[in-house]
CSV table of C-alpha atoms in Angstrom, one decimal:
chain,number,residue,atom,x,y,z
A,1,MET,CA,81.8,126.8,87.9
A,2,SER,CA,79.0,126.2,89.8
A,3,LYS,CA,77.9,127.9,92.5
A,4,GLU,CA,79.4,125.6,95.4
A,5,THR,CA,82.0,125.5,93.8
A,6,ASP,CA,82.4,129.1,94.1
A,7,LEU,CA,81.6,128.8,97.4
A,8,LEU,CA,84.3,126.6,98.1
A,9,GLN,CA,86.9,128.6,96.2
A,10,ALA,CA,86.2,131.3,98.5
A,11,ILE,CA,86.9,129.2,101.5
A,12,VAL,CA,90.2,127.6,100.2
A,13,GLY,CA,91.0,131.4,100.1
A,14,LYS,CA,91.0,132.2,103.2
A,15,SER,CA,92.1,129.8,104.6
A,16,LYS,CA,95.8,128.9,106.0
A,17,ASN,CA,95.4,125.2,107.6
A,18,ILE,CA,93.3,122.8,105.2
A,19,VAL,CA,92.9,119.1,105.7
A,20,PHE,CA,92.5,116.7,103.5
A,21,PHE,CA,90.4,113.3,104.3
A,22,GLY,CA,90.0,110.9,101.9
A,23,GLY,CA,88.4,108.1,100.5
A,24,ALA,CA,87.8,106.0,97.5
A,25,GLY,CA,86.3,108.0,95.7
A,26,VAL,CA,89.0,109.6,95.1
A,27,SER,CA,90.8,107.5,93.1
A,28,THR,CA,88.2,106.1,91.1
A,29,GLU,CA,89.2,108.9,88.8
A,30,SER,CA,92.4,107.2,88.0
A,31,GLY,CA,90.1,103.8,87.6
A,32,ILE,CA,90.3,102.0,90.8
A,33,PRO,CA,87.1,101.1,92.0
A,34,ASP,CA,86.2,101.7,95.1
A,35,PHE,CA,84.4,98.9,97.6
A,36,ARG,CA,80.3,100.2,98.8
A,37,SER,CA,79.3,101.8,95.4
A,38,VAL,CA,76.6,99.9,93.7
A,39,ASP,CA,79.4,99.3,90.8
A,40,GLY,CA,81.8,99.1,94.1
A,41,LEU,CA,84.0,96.0,94.1
A,42,TYR,CA,82.4,94.5,97.5
A,43,ASN,CA,78.5,94.0,95.2
A,44,GLN,CA,80.4,92.0,92.7
A,45,LYS,CA,79.9,88.2,93.0
A,46,TYR,CA,82.5,86.3,94.4
A,47,ASP,CA,82.8,82.1,96.0
A,48,VAL,CA,84.0,83.9,99.1
A,49,PRO,CA,82.6,87.8,100.0
A,50,PRO,CA,85.7,90.5,99.4
A,51,GLU,CA,85.6,91.3,102.8
A,52,THR,CA,86.4,88.1,103.8
A,53,ILE,CA,89.4,87.6,102.2
A,54,LEU,CA,91.0,90.9,102.8
A,55,SER,CA,90.9,89.3,106.3
A,56,HIS,CA,94.1,88.5,109.0
A,57,THR,CA,92.5,84.9,109.2
A,58,TYR,CA,92.1,84.5,105.5
A,59,PHE,CA,95.9,85.6,105.2
A,60,VAL,CA,96.9,83.4,107.5
A,61,ARG,CA,95.1,80.4,106.9
A,62,HIS,CA,94.2,81.0,102.8
A,63,THR,CA,96.9,82.8,101.7
A,64,GLU,CA,97.5,81.6,98.0
A,65,GLU,CA,93.9,82.7,97.9
A,66,PHE,CA,94.6,85.6,99.1
A,67,PHE,CA,96.6,87.0,96.6
A,68,LYS,CA,95.0,86.0,93.6
A,69,PHE,CA,92.2,88.1,94.7
A,70,TYR,CA,95.0,90.7,96.3
A,71,ARG,CA,96.7,90.4,92.9
A,72,ASP,CA,93.8,90.7,90.4
A,73,LYS,CA,91.8,93.4,92.2
A,74,MET,CA,94.2,95.7,95.0
A,75,LEU,CA,97.2,95.9,92.6
A,76,CYS,CA,96.7,99.1,90.2
A,77,LEU,CA,100.0,99.9,89.3
A,78,ASP,CA,99.8,101.3,86.2
A,79,ALA,CA,97.2,104.0,87.6
A,80,LYS,CA,98.1,107.5,88.0
A,81,PRO,CA,97.1,110.7,89.8
A,82,ASN,CA,94.2,112.4,88.6
A,83,LYS,CA,92.9,116.3,88.7
A,84,ALA,CA,92.5,115.6,92.9
A,85,HIS,CA,95.7,114.2,93.7
A,86,LEU,CA,97.2,116.9,91.9
A,87,LYS,CA,95.4,119.7,93.4
A,88,LEU,CA,96.4,118.2,96.7
A,89,ALA,CA,99.4,118.6,96.1
A,90,GLU,CA,99.9,121.9,94.3
A,91,MET,CA,98.2,123.0,97.9
A,92,GLU,CA,100.3,121.7,100.1
A,93,LYS,CA,103.3,123.3,97.8
A,94,ALA,CA,101.5,126.6,98.4
A,95,GLY,CA,101.4,126.7,101.9
A,96,LYS,CA,97.6,126.4,101.9
A,97,LEU,CA,96.7,122.8,103.2
A,98,SER,CA,98.8,121.3,105.6
A,99,ALA,CA,98.1,116.6,105.5
A,100,VAL,CA,96.7,114.3,103.0
A,101,VAL,CA,94.5,111.9,105.8
A,102,THR,CA,93.8,109.1,103.5
A,103,GLN,CA,92.0,105.3,103.5
A,104,ASN,CA,93.0,104.7,100.1
A,105,ILE,CA,96.0,102.3,100.0
A,106,ASP,CA,97.2,103.2,96.1
A,107,GLY,CA,100.1,105.6,97.0
A,108,LEU,CA,98.8,108.2,94.6
A,109,HIS,CA,98.7,110.9,96.8
A,110,THR,CA,102.7,110.5,97.2
A,111,LYS,CA,103.3,109.7,93.7
A,112,ALA,CA,101.3,113.5,93.0
A,113,GLY,CA,103.7,115.4,95.2
A,114,SER,CA,101.9,115.2,98.4
A,115,LYS,CA,104.5,114.9,101.1
A,116,ARG,CA,102.9,114.8,104.4
A,117,VAL,CA,100.5,111.9,103.4
A,118,TYR,CA,98.6,110.1,106.4
A,119,GLU,CA,97.3,106.4,105.1
A,120,LEU,CA,95.7,104.9,107.3
A,121,HIS,CA,94.8,101.5,106.0
A,122,GLY,CA,98.3,101.5,104.9
A,123,SER,CA,100.5,100.9,100.6
A,124,VAL,CA,100.5,98.7,98.0
A,125,HIS,CA,103.5,99.9,98.0
A,126,ARG,CA,105.3,98.5,100.9
A,127,ASN,CA,105.2,95.0,101.7
A,128,TYR,CA,107.3,93.3,104.3
A,129,CYS,CA,108.6,89.8,105.1
A,130,THR,CA,106.8,88.4,108.4
A,131,LYS,CA,110.1,86.7,109.4
A,132,CYS,CA,112.5,88.8,108.8
A,133,GLY,CA,111.6,92.3,108.0
A,134,LYS,CA,112.7,93.3,104.9
A,135,PHE,CA,110.9,95.5,102.7
A,136,TYR,CA,109.8,94.6,99.2
A,137,ASP,CA,107.7,96.9,96.8
A,138,ALA,CA,105.2,96.3,94.8
A,139,GLU,CA,106.4,95.4,91.5
A,140,TYR,CA,107.7,92.2,93.7
A,141,ILE,CA,104.4,90.8,94.7
A,142,LEU,CA,102.8,91.3,91.5
A,143,ASN,CA,105.3,89.5,89.6
A,144,SER,CA,105.4,86.8,92.1
A,145,THR,CA,103.1,83.7,91.8
A,146,GLY,CA,101.3,81.3,94.3
A,147,VAL,CA,102.6,82.8,97.5
A,148,PRO,CA,105.2,85.4,97.6
A,149,LYS,CA,108.4,84.3,99.1
A,150,CYS,CA,111.8,86.4,100.9
A,151,GLN,CA,115.0,85.8,100.5
A,152,CYS,CA,114.8,84.1,103.7
A,153,GLY,CA,112.2,82.0,103.1
A,154,GLY,CA,109.2,83.8,104.6
A,155,THR,CA,106.3,85.0,103.7
A,156,ILE,CA,105.9,88.4,102.1
A,157,LYS,CA,102.6,90.2,103.5
A,158,PRO,CA,101.3,93.9,102.0
A,159,ASP,CA,101.7,96.2,104.2
A,160,VAL,CA,97.8,97.0,104.7
A,161,VAL,CA,95.9,97.4,107.4
A,162,LEU,CA,93.2,94.2,107.1
A,163,TYR,CA,90.0,93.6,108.2
A,164,GLU,CA,90.6,91.8,112.1
A,165,GLU,CA,93.8,94.1,112.2
A,166,GLY,CA,94.3,97.4,113.7
A,167,LEU,CA,95.5,100.7,112.3
A,168,ASP,CA,99.1,102.0,113.3
A,169,ASP,CA,99.3,104.3,116.3
A,170,GLU,CA,101.7,106.9,114.6
A,171,THR,CA,99.4,107.0,112.1
A,172,VAL,CA,96.4,107.5,113.9
A,173,SER,CA,98.5,110.2,115.9
A,174,GLY,CA,99.5,111.9,113.3
A,175,ALA,CA,96.5,112.3,111.1
A,176,VAL,CA,94.5,112.9,114.4
A,177,ASN,CA,96.8,115.6,115.2
A,178,ALA,CA,96.4,117.5,111.9
A,179,ILE,CA,93.1,116.9,111.5
A,180,ALA,CA,92.7,119.1,115.3
A,181,CYS,CA,94.1,122.0,114.2
A,182,ALA,CA,93.0,123.0,110.7
A,183,ASP,CA,91.1,125.7,110.2
A,184,THR,CA,89.2,124.0,106.8
A,185,LEU,CA,88.8,120.6,106.3
A,186,ILE,CA,87.4,118.5,103.5
A,187,ILE,CA,86.2,115.1,103.6
A,188,ALA,CA,86.3,113.8,99.6
A,189,GLY,CA,85.0,110.7,98.3
A,190,THR,CA,84.3,108.5,101.5
A,191,SER,CA,80.7,107.2,102.8
A,192,LEU,CA,82.2,108.2,106.3
A,193,THR,CA,81.1,104.5,107.8
A,194,VAL,CA,84.5,102.7,107.6
A,195,TYR,CA,85.4,102.8,111.2
A,196,PRO,CA,87.9,103.7,113.2
A,197,ALA,CA,89.0,106.1,110.2
A,198,ALA,CA,85.9,107.6,110.4
A,199,GLY,CA,85.4,108.8,113.5
A,200,MET,CA,88.5,110.8,113.6
A,201,ILE,CA,86.7,113.7,111.9
A,202,ARG,CA,85.5,114.4,115.4
A,203,TYR,CA,88.0,115.9,116.7
A,204,PHE,CA,87.9,118.7,113.7
A,205,SER,CA,87.6,122.2,115.6
A,206,GLY,CA,88.0,124.4,113.4
A,207,GLY,CA,85.7,127.1,111.1
A,208,SER,CA,84.7,124.8,107.6
A,209,LEU,CA,83.7,121.6,107.4
A,210,VAL,CA,83.8,120.7,103.5
A,211,LEU,CA,82.0,117.3,101.9
A,212,ILE,CA,82.3,116.4,98.4
A,213,ASN,CA,80.6,113.0,97.8
A,214,ARG,CA,78.4,111.5,95.1
A,215,ASP,CA,76.6,109.7,97.6
A,216,ALA,CA,75.1,111.0,101.0
A,217,THR,CA,77.1,110.7,103.9
A,218,PRO,CA,75.8,110.8,108.3
A,219,MET,CA,78.2,114.3,107.8
A,220,ASP,CA,76.1,115.5,105.4
A,221,SER,CA,73.7,117.9,107.5
A,222,THR,CA,76.7,119.5,109.7
A,223,ALA,CA,78.7,120.7,107.0
A,224,ASP,CA,79.2,124.3,106.1
A,225,LEU,CA,79.1,122.6,102.6
A,226,VAL,CA,78.0,119.6,100.6
A,227,ILE,CA,79.1,119.4,97.1
A,228,ARG,CA,77.4,116.0,95.1
A,229,GLU,CA,80.4,116.5,92.2
A,230,LYS,CA,83.3,114.2,91.2
A,231,VAL,CA,86.5,115.1,93.6
A,232,GLY,CA,89.0,115.9,90.7
A,233,GLU,CA,87.0,117.9,88.6
A,234,VAL,CA,86.1,120.3,91.6
A,235,LEU,CA,89.2,120.1,93.3
A,236,GLY,CA,90.7,121.0,89.4
A,237,SER,CA,88.7,123.8,89.1
A,238,ILE,CA,89.6,125.9,92.7
A,239,VAL,CA,93.2,128.2,91.7
A,240,VAL,CA,95.3,128.2,94.8
């Protein structure tokens, strides 16, 4: 273990109410690409920028093109939880961690066994008919062609937050309350540049703020501990 990981172990040992706030970097070790790194999705070349494709306007006006991109790049259904997801579930079961707040839509925290997960940007595993509200799973979307349709004829939309859409109020409220009550906040795998999600960490007033991220973030100077290593490797080494 590195010196930084030793310090994290000590922080976890004395904490009673940890909240984990994670971004795309948490799932890269599961084979899911992130968005803003050099090799990320937003730096790949497309005729239409991914940020435009993943917008509410594009979904409404170019629905079939939206789903071509969505099936190809956003549905990573074979991905499995990595050491980070599994350790967080273990920490929750041990009574150390009270909640996971995630910007990811892959559902891997739940798949790993975490029970209290606030998915700020929704989940690919939930899809609903815009006409009657019936829900469909991710496999239905993946195996459909063109624009997925409900039995009633309505268009099915992924329950993910697209650009131009607001976050779910109940999810935001739960996440903010969890962060506000935490004695330790571990932030990992996120550039902290996506708002309003990144703004939620300002509600933290506990004892220890830990940052685990490959690149620098705007919060580095205020953190009690900064670790520049892979999230799964760091969390996987922690003993609960």
